[in-house]
XYZ file of N, CA and C in Angstrom:
636
model
N 3.769 -35.749 -37.085
C 3.572 -34.557 -36.284
C 4.380 -34.654 -35.002
N 4.903 -33.491 -34.549
C 5.648 -33.446 -33.303
C 4.699 -33.590 -32.123
N 5.020 -34.531 -31.253
C 4.145 -34.760 -30.110
C 4.518 -33.865 -28.938
N 3.554 -33.642 -28.058
C 3.747 -32.843 -26.851
C 4.313 -33.762 -25.774
N 5.503 -33.445 -25.301
C 6.194 -34.313 -24.347
C 5.775 -34.030 -22.906
N 5.493 -35.093 -22.183
C 4.965 -34.994 -20.820
C 5.813 -35.817 -19.854
N 6.029 -35.263 -18.665
C 6.637 -35.991 -17.554
C 5.604 -36.114 -16.440
N 5.515 -37.279 -15.827
C 4.603 -37.534 -14.711
C 5.412 -37.656 -13.433
N 5.005 -36.913 -12.398
C 5.657 -37.009 -11.085
C 4.586 -37.421 -10.082
N 4.619 -38.684 -9.674
C 3.584 -39.223 -8.786
C 4.141 -40.448 -8.085
N 3.900 -40.561 -6.788
C 4.498 -41.651 -6.021
C 3.708 -42.956 -6.095
N 2.512 -42.931 -6.660
C 1.722 -44.159 -6.791
C 1.971 -44.772 -8.164
N 2.750 -45.830 -8.195
C 3.186 -46.401 -9.472
C 2.014 -46.913 -10.309
N 1.006 -47.483 -9.662
C -0.144 -47.991 -10.409
C -0.867 -46.848 -11.112
N -1.092 -45.758 -10.390
C -1.743 -44.598 -11.002
C -0.869 -44.011 -12.102
N 0.433 -43.886 -11.829
C 1.355 -43.316 -12.808
C 1.385 -44.140 -14.086
N 1.415 -45.468 -13.935
C 1.426 -46.336 -15.122
C 0.115 -46.255 -15.883
N -0.986 -46.202 -15.147
C -2.294 -46.086 -15.805
C -2.412 -44.757 -16.544
N -1.890 -43.700 -15.930
C -1.926 -42.383 -16.557
C -1.058 -42.362 -17.815
N 0.088 -43.005 -17.751
C 0.962 -43.097 -18.930
C 0.251 -43.812 -20.073
N -0.441 -44.895 -19.732
C -1.185 -45.653 -20.745
C -2.284 -44.797 -21.365
N -3.008 -44.044 -20.514
C -4.076 -43.182 -21.017
C -3.513 -42.111 -21.942
N -2.441 -41.454 -21.517
C -1.843 -40.410 -22.340
C -1.334 -40.980 -23.657
N -0.817 -42.198 -23.602
C -0.353 -42.855 -24.826
C -1.456 -43.103 -25.827
N -2.707 -43.128 -25.352
C -3.840 -43.328 -26.267
C -4.257 -42.033 -26.961
N -3.713 -40.885 -26.496
C -3.969 -39.603 -27.137
C -2.877 -39.359 -28.175
N -3.250 -39.157 -29.421
C -2.248 -39.064 -30.481
C -1.334 -37.847 -30.357
N -1.772 -36.818 -29.630
C -0.991 -35.582 -29.553
C 0.159 -35.639 -28.544
N 0.141 -36.655 -27.652
C 1.041 -36.612 -26.497
C 1.979 -37.813 -26.424
N 3.072 -37.594 -25.684
C 4.057 -38.645 -25.486
C 4.646 -38.507 -24.086
N 4.595 -39.570 -23.271
C 5.192 -39.557 -21.935
C 6.669 -39.903 -22.072
N 7.533 -38.982 -21.624
C 8.975 -39.189 -21.784
C 9.668 -39.540 -20.466
N 8.899 -39.573 -19.371
C 9.511 -39.938 -18.103
C 8.513 -39.948 -16.964
N 8.767 -40.798 -15.968
C 7.941 -40.829 -14.762
C 8.861 -40.839 -13.546
N 8.466 -40.103 -12.498
C 9.268 -40.000 -11.283
C 8.356 -40.091 -10.077
N 8.873 -40.628 -8.973
C 8.019 -40.920 -7.822
C 7.970 -39.798 -6.787
N 8.788 -38.757 -6.959
C 8.725 -37.599 -6.059
C 9.444 -36.420 -6.704
N 9.271 -35.264 -6.090
C 9.837 -34.057 -6.658
C 11.356 -34.067 -6.714
N 12.004 -34.690 -5.725
C 13.465 -34.735 -5.693
C 14.015 -35.486 -6.899
N 13.411 -36.629 -7.211
C 13.846 -37.385 -8.390
C 13.684 -36.542 -9.654
N 12.565 -35.824 -9.726
C 12.285 -35.010 -10.903
C 13.300 -33.889 -11.074
N 13.587 -33.127 -10.005
C 14.514 -32.006 -10.175
C 15.947 -32.491 -10.405
N 16.301 -33.661 -9.871
C 17.616 -34.232 -10.172
C 17.722 -34.567 -11.655
N 16.626 -35.047 -12.212
C 16.592 -35.357 -13.643
C 16.711 -34.086 -14.472
N 15.930 -33.066 -14.100
C 15.947 -31.800 -14.841
C 17.332 -31.162 -14.810
N 18.049 -31.339 -13.711
C 19.360 -30.711 -13.548
C 20.380 -31.214 -14.558
N 20.200 -32.439 -15.043
C 21.184 -33.006 -15.979
C 20.674 -33.082 -17.415
N 19.417 -32.697 -17.626
C 18.849 -32.739 -18.970
C 18.993 -31.383 -19.661
N 19.253 -31.425 -20.949
C 19.402 -30.174 -21.707
C 18.069 -29.619 -22.180
N 17.044 -30.456 -22.233
C 15.732 -29.995 -22.690
C 14.663 -30.297 -21.637
N 13.641 -29.446 -21.597
C 12.545 -29.600 -20.652
C 11.334 -30.221 -21.333
N 10.467 -30.879 -20.564
C 9.218 -31.378 -21.143
C 8.292 -30.200 -21.464
N 7.285 -30.471 -22.270
C 6.296 -29.436 -22.572
C 5.339 -29.238 -21.406
N 5.007 -30.332 -20.716
C 4.087 -30.296 -19.578
C 4.578 -31.250 -18.495
N 4.434 -30.826 -17.251
C 4.690 -31.716 -16.111
C 3.368 -31.962 -15.394
N 3.046 -33.221 -15.182
C 1.882 -33.596 -14.375
C 2.405 -33.883 -12.977
N 2.009 -33.059 -12.026
C 2.622 -33.076 -10.702
C 1.628 -33.428 -9.612
N 1.879 -34.565 -8.952
C 1.069 -34.955 -7.796
C 1.342 -33.985 -6.649
N 0.328 -33.689 -5.871
C 0.496 -32.758 -4.755
C 1.079 -33.450 -3.535
N 0.579 -34.633 -3.201
C 0.989 -35.338 -1.979
C 1.976 -36.451 -2.306
N 3.252 -36.217 -1.997
C 4.297 -37.205 -2.249
C 5.295 -37.191 -1.102
N 6.000 -38.309 -0.867
C 7.052 -38.324 0.150
C 8.312 -37.627 -0.366
N 9.230 -37.361 0.536
C 10.558 -36.791 0.258
C 10.465 -35.335 -0.198
N 9.764 -35.083 -1.308
C 9.560 -33.717 -1.796
C 8.191 -33.655 -2.449
N 7.249 -32.984 -1.803
C 5.870 -32.999 -2.296
C 5.654 -31.995 -3.422
N 4.411 -31.926 -3.893
C 4.101 -31.078 -5.029
C 4.285 -29.603 -4.759
N 3.954 -29.156 -3.560
C 4.081 -27.730 -3.246
C 5.549 -27.312 -3.231
N 6.403 -28.109 -2.580
C 7.834 -27.805 -2.562
C 8.434 -27.881 -3.958
N 7.993 -28.866 -4.729
C 8.483 -29.000 -6.105
C 8.060 -27.805 -6.938
N 6.820 -27.351 -6.725
C 6.304 -26.205 -7.465
C 7.100 -24.949 -7.118
N 7.484 -24.784 -5.871
C 8.297 -23.633 -5.461
C 9.658 -23.668 -6.160
N 10.232 -24.863 -6.272
C 11.517 -25.005 -6.964
C 11.375 -24.664 -8.443
N 10.322 -25.166 -9.052
C 10.081 -24.876 -10.470
C 9.894 -23.379 -10.685
N 9.152 -22.742 -9.799
C 8.912 -21.299 -9.913
C 10.222 -20.527 -9.870
N 11.151 -20.966 -9.042
C 12.433 -20.270 -8.905
C 13.405 -20.589 -10.029
N 13.334 -21.793 -10.558
C 14.355 -22.244 -11.509
C 13.882 -22.358 -12.959
N 12.620 -22.707 -13.149
C 12.083 -22.833 -14.512
C 10.656 -22.292 -14.542
N 10.484 -20.980 -14.344
C 9.133 -20.405 -14.211
C 8.246 -20.558 -15.439
N 8.838 -20.806 -16.592
C 8.040 -20.963 -17.815
C 7.552 -22.399 -18.027
N 7.994 -23.315 -17.182
C 7.587 -24.710 -17.319
C 6.103 -24.857 -16.971
N 5.365 -25.500 -17.848
C 3.919 -25.637 -17.662
C 3.621 -26.867 -16.799
N 2.993 -26.614 -15.661
C 2.705 -27.679 -14.700
C 1.206 -27.782 -14.484
N 0.691 -28.999 -14.567
C -0.703 -29.288 -14.239
C -0.704 -30.133 -12.976
N -1.278 -29.593 -11.903
C -1.295 -30.295 -10.619
C -2.391 -31.354 -10.594
N -2.079 -32.483 -9.967
C -3.034 -33.586 -9.813
C -3.158 -33.927 -8.334
N -4.378 -34.154 -7.877
C -4.552 -34.471 -6.460
C -5.893 -35.139 -6.208
N -6.015 -35.772 -5.050
C -7.305 -36.268 -4.583
C -7.966 -35.222 -3.688
N -7.223 -34.142 -3.363
C -7.723 -33.109 -2.458
C -8.265 -31.910 -3.227
N -9.400 -31.388 -2.757
C -9.952 -30.197 -3.398
C -10.113 -29.051 -2.397
N -9.269 -29.050 -1.347
C -9.387 -27.980 -0.351
C -8.748 -26.702 -0.882
N -9.337 -25.575 -0.496
C -8.908 -24.274 -1.000
C -7.430 -24.006 -0.744
N -6.962 -24.310 0.463
C -5.589 -23.960 0.837
C -4.568 -24.617 -0.081
N -4.783 -25.901 -0.389
C -3.847 -26.623 -1.250
C -3.869 -26.063 -2.662
N -5.062 -25.827 -3.184
C -5.185 -25.296 -4.540
C -4.525 -23.934 -4.643
N -4.771 -23.069 -3.648
C -4.186 -21.729 -3.659
C -2.660 -21.806 -3.641
N -2.106 -22.691 -2.816
C -0.646 -22.831 -2.753
C -0.076 -23.249 -4.107
N -0.713 -24.189 -4.773
C -0.210 -24.654 -6.066
C -0.328 -23.565 -7.134
N -1.454 -22.879 -7.174
C -1.654 -21.844 -8.198
C -0.742 -20.642 -7.978
N -0.607 -20.203 -6.728
C 0.228 -19.031 -6.474
C 1.711 -19.341 -6.628
N 2.057 -20.601 -6.669
C 3.435 -20.989 -6.953
C 3.651 -21.354 -8.418
N 2.637 -21.091 -9.249
C 2.857 -21.167 -10.683
C 2.203 -22.302 -11.441
N 1.468 -23.195 -10.763
C 0.780 -24.261 -11.491
C -0.226 -23.659 -12.467
N -0.327 -24.226 -13.643
C -1.207 -23.706 -14.689
C -2.596 -24.312 -14.647
N -2.812 -25.225 -13.736
C -4.120 -25.839 -13.585
C -4.101 -26.833 -12.446
N -5.275 -27.304 -12.057
C -5.396 -28.207 -10.914
C -6.545 -29.157 -11.195
N -6.229 -30.444 -11.270
C -7.241 -31.452 -11.568
C -7.319 -32.483 -10.460
N -8.527 -32.945 -10.182
C -8.697 -34.081 -9.291
C -8.411 -35.367 -10.057
N -7.937 -36.368 -9.337
C -7.500 -37.597 -9.999
C -8.638 -38.442 -10.551
N -9.882 -38.136 -10.166
C -11.002 -38.884 -10.721
C -11.629 -38.172 -11.919
N -10.897 -37.220 -12.507
C -11.379 -36.489 -13.681
C -11.598 -37.436 -14.855
N -12.654 -37.193 -15.615
C -12.939 -38.004 -16.803
C -11.823 -37.847 -17.837
N -11.480 -38.921 -18.585
C -10.404 -38.853 -19.584
C -10.574 -37.737 -20.606
N -11.795 -37.487 -21.055
C -12.010 -36.432 -22.052
C -11.665 -35.059 -21.489
N -12.019 -34.818 -20.223
C -11.702 -33.542 -19.574
C -10.201 -33.448 -19.332
N -9.593 -34.564 -18.978
C -8.154 -34.604 -18.761
C -7.408 -34.225 -20.041
N -7.831 -34.796 -21.160
C -7.205 -34.462 -22.446
C -7.400 -32.989 -22.773
N -8.595 -32.477 -22.526
C -8.875 -31.051 -22.759
C -7.944 -30.176 -21.908
N -7.724 -30.598 -20.666
C -6.842 -29.837 -19.773
C -5.414 -29.814 -20.310
N -4.928 -30.951 -20.778
C -3.578 -31.018 -21.344
C -3.441 -30.088 -22.550
N -4.413 -30.115 -23.422
C -4.376 -29.265 -24.616
C -4.441 -27.789 -24.244
N -5.293 -27.448 -23.284
C -5.420 -26.054 -22.864
C -4.130 -25.547 -22.218
N -3.535 -26.361 -21.354
C -2.290 -25.953 -20.713
C -1.201 -25.727 -21.760
N -1.133 -26.597 -22.741
C -0.097 -26.482 -23.774
C -0.338 -25.283 -24.690
N -1.578 -25.128 -25.168
C -1.862 -24.097 -26.164
C -2.217 -22.743 -25.546
N -2.961 -22.740 -24.441
C -3.419 -21.483 -23.837
C -2.580 -21.043 -22.639
N -1.886 -22.005 -22.038
C -1.063 -21.671 -20.879
C -1.747 -21.855 -19.552
N -3.021 -22.311 -19.556
C -3.724 -22.528 -18.298
C -4.920 -23.443 -18.530
N -5.394 -24.075 -17.449
C -6.663 -24.788 -17.460
C -7.245 -24.731 -16.064
N -8.420 -24.122 -15.942
C -9.086 -24.029 -14.649
C -10.506 -24.554 -14.777
N -10.838 -25.559 -13.991
C -12.186 -26.109 -14.016
C -13.141 -25.172 -13.290
N -14.427 -25.421 -13.458
C -15.426 -24.622 -12.756
C -15.285 -24.768 -11.254
N -14.829 -25.943 -10.816
C -14.616 -26.150 -9.386
C -13.646 -25.116 -8.836
N -12.641 -24.771 -9.630
C -11.606 -23.866 -9.171
C -11.962 -22.410 -9.442
N -12.462 -22.124 -10.617
C -12.555 -20.732 -11.016
C -13.927 -20.098 -10.890
N -14.975 -20.887 -10.677
C -16.304 -20.298 -10.682
C -16.572 -19.662 -12.033
N -16.932 -18.393 -12.047
C -17.206 -17.695 -13.299
C -16.043 -16.821 -13.743
N -14.855 -17.015 -13.143
C -13.815 -16.016 -13.308
C -13.081 -16.037 -14.638
N -12.580 -17.182 -15.060
C -11.461 -17.186 -15.971
C -11.757 -16.523 -17.317
N -13.014 -16.568 -17.758
C -13.356 -15.904 -19.007
C -14.137 -14.623 -18.774
N -14.025 -14.069 -17.578
C -14.824 -12.918 -17.199
C -13.964 -11.662 -17.081
N -12.782 -11.666 -17.665
C -11.911 -10.508 -17.607
C -12.306 -9.537 -18.719
N -12.670 -8.333 -18.352
C -13.101 -7.347 -19.330
C -11.898 -6.669 -19.976
N -12.143 -5.887 -21.035
C -11.063 -5.223 -21.749
C -10.359 -4.186 -20.882
N -11.102 -3.518 -20.004
C -10.480 -2.526 -19.135
C -9.681 -3.204 -18.040
N -8.772 -2.474 -17.471
C -7.957 -2.990 -16.377
C -8.820 -3.141 -15.137
N -9.015 -4.380 -14.701
C -9.919 -4.642 -13.588
C -9.439 -4.005 -12.289
N -8.121 -3.752 -12.173
C -7.609 -3.132 -10.953
C -8.150 -1.715 -10.780
N -8.517 -1.079 -11.907
C -9.000 0.294 -11.838
C -10.299 0.410 -11.060
N -11.091 -0.684 -11.002
C -12.394 -0.612 -10.340
C -12.310 -1.007 -8.872
N -11.101 -1.309 -8.401
C -10.929 -1.739 -7.023
C -10.344 -0.620 -6.170
N -10.820 -0.544 -4.937
C -10.278 0.416 -3.987
C -8.993 -0.150 -3.365
N -8.200 0.730 -2.790
C -6.915 0.328 -2.232
C -7.066 -0.752 -1.166
N -8.058 -0.601 -0.297
C -8.252 -1.594 0.770
C -8.759 -2.917 0.212
N -9.517 -2.858 -0.868
C -9.973 -4.090 -1.518
C -8.793 -4.852 -2.100
N -7.867 -4.127 -2.709
C -6.665 -4.765 -3.259
C -5.831 -5.361 -2.133
N -5.733 -4.635 -1.009
C -5.003 -5.159 0.147
C -5.626 -6.460 0.641
N -6.964 -6.484 0.703
C -7.658 -7.699 1.145
C -7.393 -8.857 0.183
N -7.465 -8.595 -1.124
C -7.244 -9.644 -2.121
C -5.832 -10.210 -1.982
N -4.842 -9.340 -1.799
C -3.461 -9.807 -1.645
C -3.329 -10.724 -0.427
N -3.978 -10.341 0.670
C -3.918 -11.162 1.878
C -4.684 -12.474 1.700
N -5.745 -12.436 0.896
C -6.515 -13.652 0.630
C -5.704 -14.658 -0.180
N -4.654 -14.183 -0.844
C -3.782 -15.066 -1.622
C -2.700 -15.727 -0.772
N -2.696 -15.425 0.509
C -1.742 -16.042 1.428
C -2.422 -17.180 2.191
N -1.709 -17.751 3.146
C -2.254 -18.846 3.942
C -3.008 -18.347 5.180
N -3.147 -17.037 5.331
C -3.848 -16.484 6.484
C -5.321 -16.856 6.472
N -5.879 -17.110 7.646
C -7.317 -17.301 7.757
C -7.990 -15.937 7.661
N -9.312 -15.921 7.491
C -10.023 -14.651 7.436
C -9.887 -13.889 8.758
N -9.850 -14.611 9.869
C -9.674 -13.964 11.173
C -8.304 -13.297 11.257
N -7.283 -13.977 10.736
C -5.933 -13.415 10.736
C -5.826 -12.224 9.778
N -6.563 -12.293 8.672
C -6.606 -11.155 7.746
C -7.231 -9.945 8.443
N -8.270 -10.186 9.220
C -8.912 -9.106 9.974
C -7.911 -8.438 10.912
N -7.113 -9.242 11.608
C -6.092 -8.692 12.502
C -5.047 -7.901 11.732
N -4.643 -8.434 10.581
C -3.622 -7.778 9.760
C -4.102 -6.415 9.255
N -5.395 -6.330 8.935
C -5.955 -5.095 8.393
C -6.552 -4.200 9.483
N -6.434 -4.656 10.744
C -6.983 -3.908 11.891
C -8.480 -3.657 11.720
N -9.170 -4.699 11.302
C -10.614 -4.635 11.116
C -11.263 -5.777 11.876
N -12.565 -5.675 12.101
C -13.281 -6.757 12.773
C -13.534 -7.900 11.800
N -13.661 -9.133 12.310
C -14.002 -10.262 11.437
C -15.292 -10.022 10.649
N -16.242 -9.328 11.251
C -17.501 -9.033 10.563
C -17.261 -8.125 9.366
N -16.380 -7.138 9.517
C -16.058 -6.248 8.401
C -15.356 -7.016 7.288
N -14.472 -7.933 7.653
C -13.767 -8.748 6.662
C -14.755 -9.637 5.908
N -15.732 -10.186 6.638
C -16.776 -10.965 5.966
C -17.498 -10.110 4.935
N -17.705 -8.838 5.293
C -18.347 -7.923 4.362
C -17.496 -7.660 3.135
N -16.191 -7.474 3.325
C -15.253 -7.308 2.208
C -15.342 -8.514 1.270
N -15.292 -9.690 1.878
C -15.290 -10.925 1.095
C -16.550 -11.044 0.250
N -17.705 -10.904 0.879
C -18.959 -11.068 0.150
C -19.131 -9.979 -0.904
N -18.695 -8.765 -0.586
C -18.782 -7.670 -1.554
C -17.920 -7.954 -2.789
N -16.693 -8.437 -2.559
C -15.792 -8.720 -3.676
C -16.250 -9.931 -4.476
N -16.803 -10.939 -3.797
C -17.362 -12.075 -4.534
C -18.406 -11.583 -5.533
N -19.289 -10.696 -5.068
C -20.347 -10.180 -5.936
C -19.784 -9.243 -7.003
N -18.878 -8.379 -6.609
C -18.324 -7.372 -7.521
C -17.532 -8.007 -8.657
N -16.755 -9.047 -8.334
C -15.890 -9.682 -9.323
C -16.529 -10.924 -9.944
N -17.729 -11.268 -9.470
C -18.468 -12.431 -9.965
C -17.659 -13.709 -9.820
N -17.120 -13.915 -8.615
C -16.458 -15.164 -8.267
C -17.217 -15.792 -7.106
N -17.001 -17.075 -6.893
C -17.775 -17.800 -5.888
C -16.964 -18.231 -4.674
N -15.631 -18.226 -4.820
C -14.795 -18.773 -3.752
C -13.540 -17.932 -3.561
N -12.819 -18.232 -2.489
C -11.523 -17.588 -2.261
C -10.558 -17.904 -3.400
N -10.661 -19.101 -3.942
C -9.814 -19.473 -5.078
C -10.095 -18.563 -6.260
N -11.348 -18.198 -6.447
C -11.697 -17.253 -7.505
C -10.988 -15.930 -7.328
N -10.899 -15.452 -6.079
C -10.168 -14.213 -5.808
C -8.689 -14.364 -6.165
N -8.118 -15.516 -5.839
C -6.712 -15.760 -6.145
C -6.484 -15.733 -7.648
N -7.348 -16.401 -8.392
C -7.208 -16.418 -9.843
C -7.370 -15.018 -10.430
N -8.296 -14.251 -9.878
C -8.469 -12.862 -10.309
C -7.171 -12.087 -10.083
N -6.563 -12.291 -8.912
C -5.331 -11.584 -8.582
C -4.193 -11.974 -9.517
N -4.103 -13.264 -9.850
C -3.071 -13.730 -10.763
C -3.298 -13.150 -12.156
N -4.526 -13.246 -12.620
C -4.838 -12.805 -13.982
C -4.623 -11.300 -14.159
N -4.887 -10.536 -13.114
C -4.776 -9.082 -13.191
C -3.481 -8.549 -12.576
N -2.546 -9.450 -12.286
C -1.219 -9.082 -11.776
C -1.285 -8.267 -10.476
N -2.310 -8.550 -9.682
C -2.356 -7.967 -8.336
C -1.303 -8.637 -7.467
N -1.081 -9.936 -7.709
C 0.073 -10.619 -7.139
C 0.917 -11.108 -8.295
N 2.214 -11.139 -8.112
C 3.126 -11.557 -9.162
C 3.685 -12.934 -8.837
N 3.604 -13.838 -9.795
C 4.117 -15.191 -9.586
C 5.595 -15.245 -9.945
């Protein structure tokens, strides 16, 4: 059987080697390369005629980190499937990786069985989002166009929530009070059945409110 080819981009050699060993124990996958930062990876891609099926991309690296690498991939190889790996679970980092095209985001202490499931989902379905990231969102898209149930100002708020602006800065941008913005946020959380700002971002991606 043809194996799914994977490249690992991570500056911690011990973790990278351990991850390669783990992936090697899964019969479906094959690690074809490891790189210690994004610059090494894109230099490799520039001279290779074929791309890997999946890239496992560390977020925090020297020289060229995961976010910058993800921006390059989005501009040059937008169809490349990337699964982000990190020790950080802060909203801002996750949002940056997802809005720049990452197909999933895993913490490095993820159980091996969940890790394998994520690899398979990214390859076969095109995405993998844990409950930590998506809340109740990812399988909650109805047959109708979800944008139809949103008001213009709600869509404007969602678009701004997909940026790096704080809620206070969003209030200034929309010429509204912070209290009103809090109301928008809580109303949309309930309306769309999401639990976090990341849930709003995923909703926007899934419904093409923002374009990657």
